[in-house]
Amino acid sequence: MLQQTQVATVIDYYIKWMKRWPTVQDLAAATLEAVNQMWAGLGYYSRGKRLHEGAQKVVSELKGQMPRTVDSLLKQLPGVGRYTAAAVGSIALGQVFTTSFITDDWSGLVRVLCRLRAIGADSTGPVSIANTLVDPERPGDFNQAMMELGARVCTPKGPLCSQCPVHSLCHSFRKVSPQRRSW
Ligand code: SF4
């Protein structure tokens, strides 16, 4: 639901959805018509359809068990691409995914990591970032925090370094002389 739609809009839909279909089995048993009705207003209906197809596949072919790795999420569930697999893998399954899963959709995270380490790289595309930077204990929290930081503070233009919670760790921040800082 959060792909292409803001959190504030999604919250009500998510609560109603989970109340009606609290388990993957419940969703699998629903009709596509009911799914589309529930999705009305969120846009991009293919997301609801794919979610429904995914639930049906989990129930009919995977004995009701969700895939437990990033690789199997990617291979076994329709509509799950690298971005979603990496997000679910790190947030729900606590997996440290490999850099091959970083896509353009993760550019905010890549930008923050590049700036923190002052790595000269094209932060709009996939770059090789050492997996050791990801907290192995809490990869989901780490990835969410980095993406949030990239979206709200360490923005592409005019980063809010004076408000940044990690500026004391940031190599780029240190490299820019105080006179040249716009913050
Ligand atoms: S200090 Fe500035 S450049 Fe460094 S991570 Fe924070 S916002 Fe980004």
PDB file of N, CA and C in Angstrom, residues 63-114:
ATOM      1  N   LYS A  63       1.640 -24.135   1.365  1.00  0.00           N
ATOM      2  CA  LYS A  63       1.068 -24.659   2.606  1.00  0.00           C
ATOM      3  C   LYS A  63       0.787 -23.559   3.636  1.00  0.00           C
ATOM      4  N   GLY A  64       0.433 -22.384   3.145  1.00  0.00           N
ATOM      5  CA  GLY A  64       0.069 -21.300   4.044  1.00  0.00           C
ATOM      6  C   GLY A  64       1.247 -20.623   4.725  1.00  0.00           C
ATOM      7  N   GLN A  65       2.465 -20.978   4.314  1.00  0.00           N
ATOM      8  CA  GLN A  65       3.666 -20.403   4.942  1.00  0.00           C
ATOM      9  C   GLN A  65       4.286 -19.341   4.030  1.00  0.00           C
ATOM     10  N   MET A  66       4.478 -18.150   4.578  1.00  0.00           N
ATOM     11  CA  MET A  66       5.151 -17.105   3.812  1.00  0.00           C
ATOM     12  C   MET A  66       6.605 -17.497   3.596  1.00  0.00           C
ATOM     13  N   PRO A  67       7.169 -17.172   2.435  1.00  0.00           N
ATOM     14  CA  PRO A  67       8.597 -17.393   2.234  1.00  0.00           C
ATOM     15  C   PRO A  67       9.387 -16.661   3.312  1.00  0.00           C
ATOM     16  N   ARG A  68      10.495 -17.258   3.770  1.00  0.00           N
ATOM     17  CA  ARG A  68      11.224 -16.705   4.920  1.00  0.00           C
ATOM     18  C   ARG A  68      12.565 -16.077   4.562  1.00  0.00           C
ATOM     19  N   THR A  69      12.863 -15.959   3.280  1.00  0.00           N
ATOM     20  CA  THR A  69      14.120 -15.303   2.902  1.00  0.00           C
ATOM     21  C   THR A  69      13.845 -14.305   1.784  1.00  0.00           C
ATOM     22  N   VAL A  70      14.776 -13.366   1.628  1.00  0.00           N
ATOM     23  CA  VAL A  70      14.629 -12.371   0.569  1.00  0.00           C
ATOM     24  C   VAL A  70      14.584 -13.053  -0.794  1.00  0.00           C
ATOM     25  N   ASP A  71      15.463 -14.024  -0.999  1.00  0.00           N
ATOM     26  CA  ASP A  71      15.508 -14.729  -2.284  1.00  0.00           C
ATOM     27  C   ASP A  71      14.194 -15.438  -2.592  1.00  0.00           C
ATOM     28  N   SER A  72      13.659 -16.139  -1.582  1.00  0.00           N
ATOM     29  CA  SER A  72      12.432 -16.893  -1.853  1.00  0.00           C
ATOM     30  C   SER A  72      11.226 -15.961  -1.995  1.00  0.00           C
ATOM     31  N   LEU A  73      11.223 -14.844  -1.296  1.00  0.00           N
ATOM     32  CA  LEU A  73      10.144 -13.864  -1.488  1.00  0.00           C
ATOM     33  C   LEU A  73      10.121 -13.417  -2.950  1.00  0.00           C
ATOM     34  N   LEU A  74      11.304 -13.141  -3.434  1.00  0.00           N
ATOM     35  CA  LEU A  74      11.475 -12.647  -4.798  1.00  0.00           C
ATOM     36  C   LEU A  74      11.046 -13.690  -5.823  1.00  0.00           C
ATOM     37  N   LYS A  75      11.435 -14.912  -5.576  1.00  0.00           N
ATOM     38  CA  LYS A  75      11.161 -15.964  -6.561  1.00  0.00           C
ATOM     39  C   LYS A  75       9.733 -16.485  -6.489  1.00  0.00           C
ATOM     40  N   GLN A  76       9.166 -16.523  -5.273  1.00  0.00           N
ATOM     41  CA  GLN A  76       7.906 -17.250  -5.135  1.00  0.00           C
ATOM     42  C   GLN A  76       6.639 -16.400  -5.140  1.00  0.00           C
ATOM     43  N   LEU A  77       6.771 -15.098  -4.844  1.00  0.00           N
ATOM     44  CA  LEU A  77       5.538 -14.304  -4.757  1.00  0.00           C
ATOM     45  C   LEU A  77       5.370 -13.365  -5.942  1.00  0.00           C
ATOM     46  N   PRO A  78       4.213 -13.446  -6.634  1.00  0.00           N
ATOM     47  CA  PRO A  78       3.990 -12.558  -7.764  1.00  0.00           C
ATOM     48  C   PRO A  78       3.941 -11.098  -7.305  1.00  0.00           C
ATOM     49  N   GLY A  79       4.540 -10.239  -8.093  1.00  0.00           N
ATOM     50  CA  GLY A  79       4.489  -8.815  -7.761  1.00  0.00           C
ATOM     51  C   GLY A  79       5.530  -8.359  -6.766  1.00  0.00           C
ATOM     52  N   VAL A  80       6.303  -9.289  -6.217  1.00  0.00           N
ATOM     53  CA  VAL A  80       7.362  -8.890  -5.282  1.00  0.00           C
ATOM     54  C   VAL A  80       8.660  -8.718  -6.065  1.00  0.00           C
ATOM     55  N   GLY A  81       9.116  -7.479  -6.130  1.00  0.00           N
ATOM     56  CA  GLY A  81      10.378  -7.184  -6.805  1.00  0.00           C
ATOM     57  C   GLY A  81      11.478  -7.002  -5.770  1.00  0.00           C
ATOM     58  N   ARG A  82      12.620  -6.537  -6.254  1.00  0.00           N
ATOM     59  CA  ARG A  82      13.780  -6.435  -5.353  1.00  0.00           C
ATOM     60  C   ARG A  82      13.551  -5.458  -4.212  1.00  0.00           C
ATOM     61  N   TYR A  83      12.860  -4.348  -4.504  1.00  0.00           N
ATOM     62  CA  TYR A  83      12.622  -3.354  -3.454  1.00  0.00           C
ATOM     63  C   TYR A  83      11.762  -3.939  -2.334  1.00  0.00           C
ATOM     64  N   THR A  84      10.638  -4.556  -2.726  1.00  0.00           N
ATOM     65  CA  THR A  84       9.723  -5.109  -1.723  1.00  0.00           C
ATOM     66  C   THR A  84      10.375  -6.274  -0.974  1.00  0.00           C
ATOM     67  N   ALA A  85      11.071  -7.132  -1.717  1.00  0.00           N
ATOM     68  CA  ALA A  85      11.730  -8.273  -1.068  1.00  0.00           C
ATOM     69  C   ALA A  85      12.742  -7.781  -0.035  1.00  0.00           C
ATOM     70  N   ALA A  86      13.495  -6.748  -0.391  1.00  0.00           N
ATOM     71  CA  ALA A  86      14.497  -6.225   0.538  1.00  0.00           C
ATOM     72  C   ALA A  86      13.827  -5.577   1.744  1.00  0.00           C
ATOM     73  N   ALA A  87      12.729  -4.860   1.505  1.00  0.00           N
ATOM     74  CA  ALA A  87      12.028  -4.201   2.611  1.00  0.00           C
ATOM     75  C   ALA A  87      11.430  -5.239   3.565  1.00  0.00           C
ATOM     76  N   VAL A  88      10.712  -6.217   3.007  1.00  0.00           N
ATOM     77  CA  VAL A  88      10.098  -7.249   3.858  1.00  0.00           C
ATOM     78  C   VAL A  88      11.183  -8.074   4.547  1.00  0.00           C
ATOM     79  N   GLY A  89      12.222  -8.397   3.771  1.00  0.00           N
ATOM     80  CA  GLY A  89      13.310  -9.210   4.341  1.00  0.00           C
ATOM     81  C   GLY A  89      13.971  -8.536   5.516  1.00  0.00           C
ATOM     82  N   SER A  90      14.263  -7.260   5.388  1.00  0.00           N
ATOM     83  CA  SER A  90      14.979  -6.587   6.480  1.00  0.00           C
ATOM     84  C   SER A  90      14.045  -6.184   7.614  1.00  0.00           C
ATOM     85  N   ILE A  91      12.824  -5.736   7.291  1.00  0.00           N
ATOM     86  CA  ILE A  91      11.929  -5.231   8.335  1.00  0.00           C
ATOM     87  C   ILE A  91      11.186  -6.360   9.038  1.00  0.00           C
ATOM     88  N   ALA A  92      10.636  -7.295   8.254  1.00  0.00           N
ATOM     89  CA  ALA A  92       9.819  -8.347   8.869  1.00  0.00           C
ATOM     90  C   ALA A  92      10.631  -9.582   9.265  1.00  0.00           C
ATOM     91  N   LEU A  93      11.678  -9.874   8.482  1.00  0.00           N
ATOM     92  CA  LEU A  93      12.411 -11.114   8.730  1.00  0.00           C
ATOM     93  C   LEU A  93      13.773 -10.902   9.373  1.00  0.00           C
ATOM     94  N   GLY A  94      14.173  -9.634   9.530  1.00  0.00           N
ATOM     95  CA  GLY A  94      15.453  -9.352  10.184  1.00  0.00           C
ATOM     96  C   GLY A  94      16.658  -9.795   9.382  1.00  0.00           C
ATOM     97  N   GLN A  95      16.491  -9.842   8.048  1.00  0.00           N
ATOM     98  CA  GLN A  95      17.607 -10.275   7.207  1.00  0.00           C
ATOM     99  C   GLN A  95      18.462  -9.105   6.772  1.00  0.00           C
ATOM    100  N   VAL A  96      19.770  -9.324   6.742  1.00  0.00           N
ATOM    101  CA  VAL A  96      20.666  -8.332   6.155  1.00  0.00           C
ATOM    102  C   VAL A  96      20.774  -8.692   4.688  1.00  0.00           C
ATOM    103  N   PHE A  97      20.118  -7.893   3.844  1.00  0.00           N
ATOM    104  CA  PHE A  97      20.132  -8.253   2.424  1.00  0.00           C
ATOM    105  C   PHE A  97      21.412  -7.768   1.774  1.00  0.00           C
ATOM    106  N   THR A  98      21.714  -8.363   0.637  1.00  0.00           N
ATOM    107  CA  THR A  98      22.962  -8.010  -0.034  1.00  0.00           C
ATOM    108  C   THR A  98      22.776  -6.755  -0.865  1.00  0.00           C
ATOM    109  N   THR A  99      23.897  -6.148  -1.223  1.00  0.00           N
ATOM    110  CA  THR A  99      23.828  -4.885  -1.967  1.00  0.00           C
ATOM    111  C   THR A  99      23.159  -5.052  -3.321  1.00  0.00           C
ATOM    112  N   SER A 100      23.099  -6.280  -3.825  1.00  0.00           N
ATOM    113  CA  SER A 100      22.461  -6.470  -5.133  1.00  0.00           C
ATOM    114  C   SER A 100      20.972  -6.146  -5.062  1.00  0.00           C
ATOM    115  N   PHE A 101      20.423  -6.054  -3.837  1.00  0.00           N
ATOM    116  CA  PHE A 101      19.002  -5.740  -3.709  1.00  0.00           C
ATOM    117  C   PHE A 101      18.748  -4.243  -3.663  1.00  0.00           C
ATOM    118  N   ILE A 102      19.825  -3.455  -3.569  1.00  0.00           N
ATOM    119  CA  ILE A 102      19.624  -2.007  -3.528  1.00  0.00           C
ATOM    120  C   ILE A 102      19.305  -1.512  -4.932  1.00  0.00           C
ATOM    121  N   THR A 103      18.140  -0.949  -5.101  1.00  0.00           N
ATOM    122  CA  THR A 103      17.717  -0.456  -6.411  1.00  0.00           C
ATOM    123  C   THR A 103      17.587   1.058  -6.342  1.00  0.00           C
ATOM    124  N   ASP A 104      17.167   1.654  -7.436  1.00  0.00           N
ATOM    125  CA  ASP A 104      16.977   3.109  -7.438  1.00  0.00           C
ATOM    126  C   ASP A 104      15.987   3.549  -6.365  1.00  0.00           C
ATOM    127  N   ASP A 105      15.047   2.663  -6.010  1.00  0.00           N
ATOM    128  CA  ASP A 105      14.060   3.011  -4.988  1.00  0.00           C
ATOM    129  C   ASP A 105      14.709   3.244  -3.630  1.00  0.00           C
ATOM    130  N   TRP A 106      15.903   2.712  -3.465  1.00  0.00           N
ATOM    131  CA  TRP A 106      16.602   2.882  -2.187  1.00  0.00           C
ATOM    132  C   TRP A 106      17.614   4.029  -2.283  1.00  0.00           C
ATOM    133  N   SER A 107      17.434   4.917  -3.234  1.00  0.00           N
ATOM    134  CA  SER A 107      18.453   5.940  -3.448  1.00  0.00           C
ATOM    135  C   SER A 107      18.631   6.843  -2.230  1.00  0.00           C
ATOM    136  N   GLY A 108      17.539   7.043  -1.435  1.00  0.00           N
ATOM    137  CA  GLY A 108      17.671   7.870  -0.228  1.00  0.00           C
ATOM    138  C   GLY A 108      18.633   7.243   0.751  1.00  0.00           C
ATOM    139  N   LEU A 109      18.509   5.942   0.922  1.00  0.00           N
ATOM    140  CA  LEU A 109      19.386   5.213   1.839  1.00  0.00           C
ATOM    141  C   LEU A 109      20.826   5.265   1.324  1.00  0.00           C
ATOM    142  N   VAL A 110      20.979   5.059   0.029  1.00  0.00           N
ATOM    143  CA  VAL A 110      22.320   5.069  -0.566  1.00  0.00           C
ATOM    144  C   VAL A 110      22.955   6.452  -0.408  1.00  0.00           C
ATOM    145  N   ARG A 111      22.148   7.499  -0.629  1.00  0.00           N
ATOM    146  CA  ARG A 111      22.669   8.861  -0.511  1.00  0.00           C
ATOM    147  C   ARG A 111      23.188   9.125   0.892  1.00  0.00           C
ATOM    148  N   VAL A 112      22.410   8.731   1.913  1.00  0.00           N
ATOM    149  CA  VAL A 112      22.835   8.977   3.302  1.00  0.00           C
ATOM    150  C   VAL A 112      24.136   8.219   3.597  1.00  0.00           C
ATOM    151  N   LEU A 113      24.194   6.964   3.176  1.00  0.00           N
ATOM    152  CA  LEU A 113      25.402   6.185   3.448  1.00  0.00           C
ATOM    153  C   LEU A 113      26.618   6.782   2.743  1.00  0.00           C
ATOM    154  N   CYS A 114      26.428   7.227   1.497  1.00  0.00           N
ATOM    155  CA  CYS A 114      27.538   7.842   0.758  1.00  0.00           C
ATOM    156  C   CYS A 114      28.020   9.098   1.468  1.00  0.00           C
TER     157      CYS A 114
END
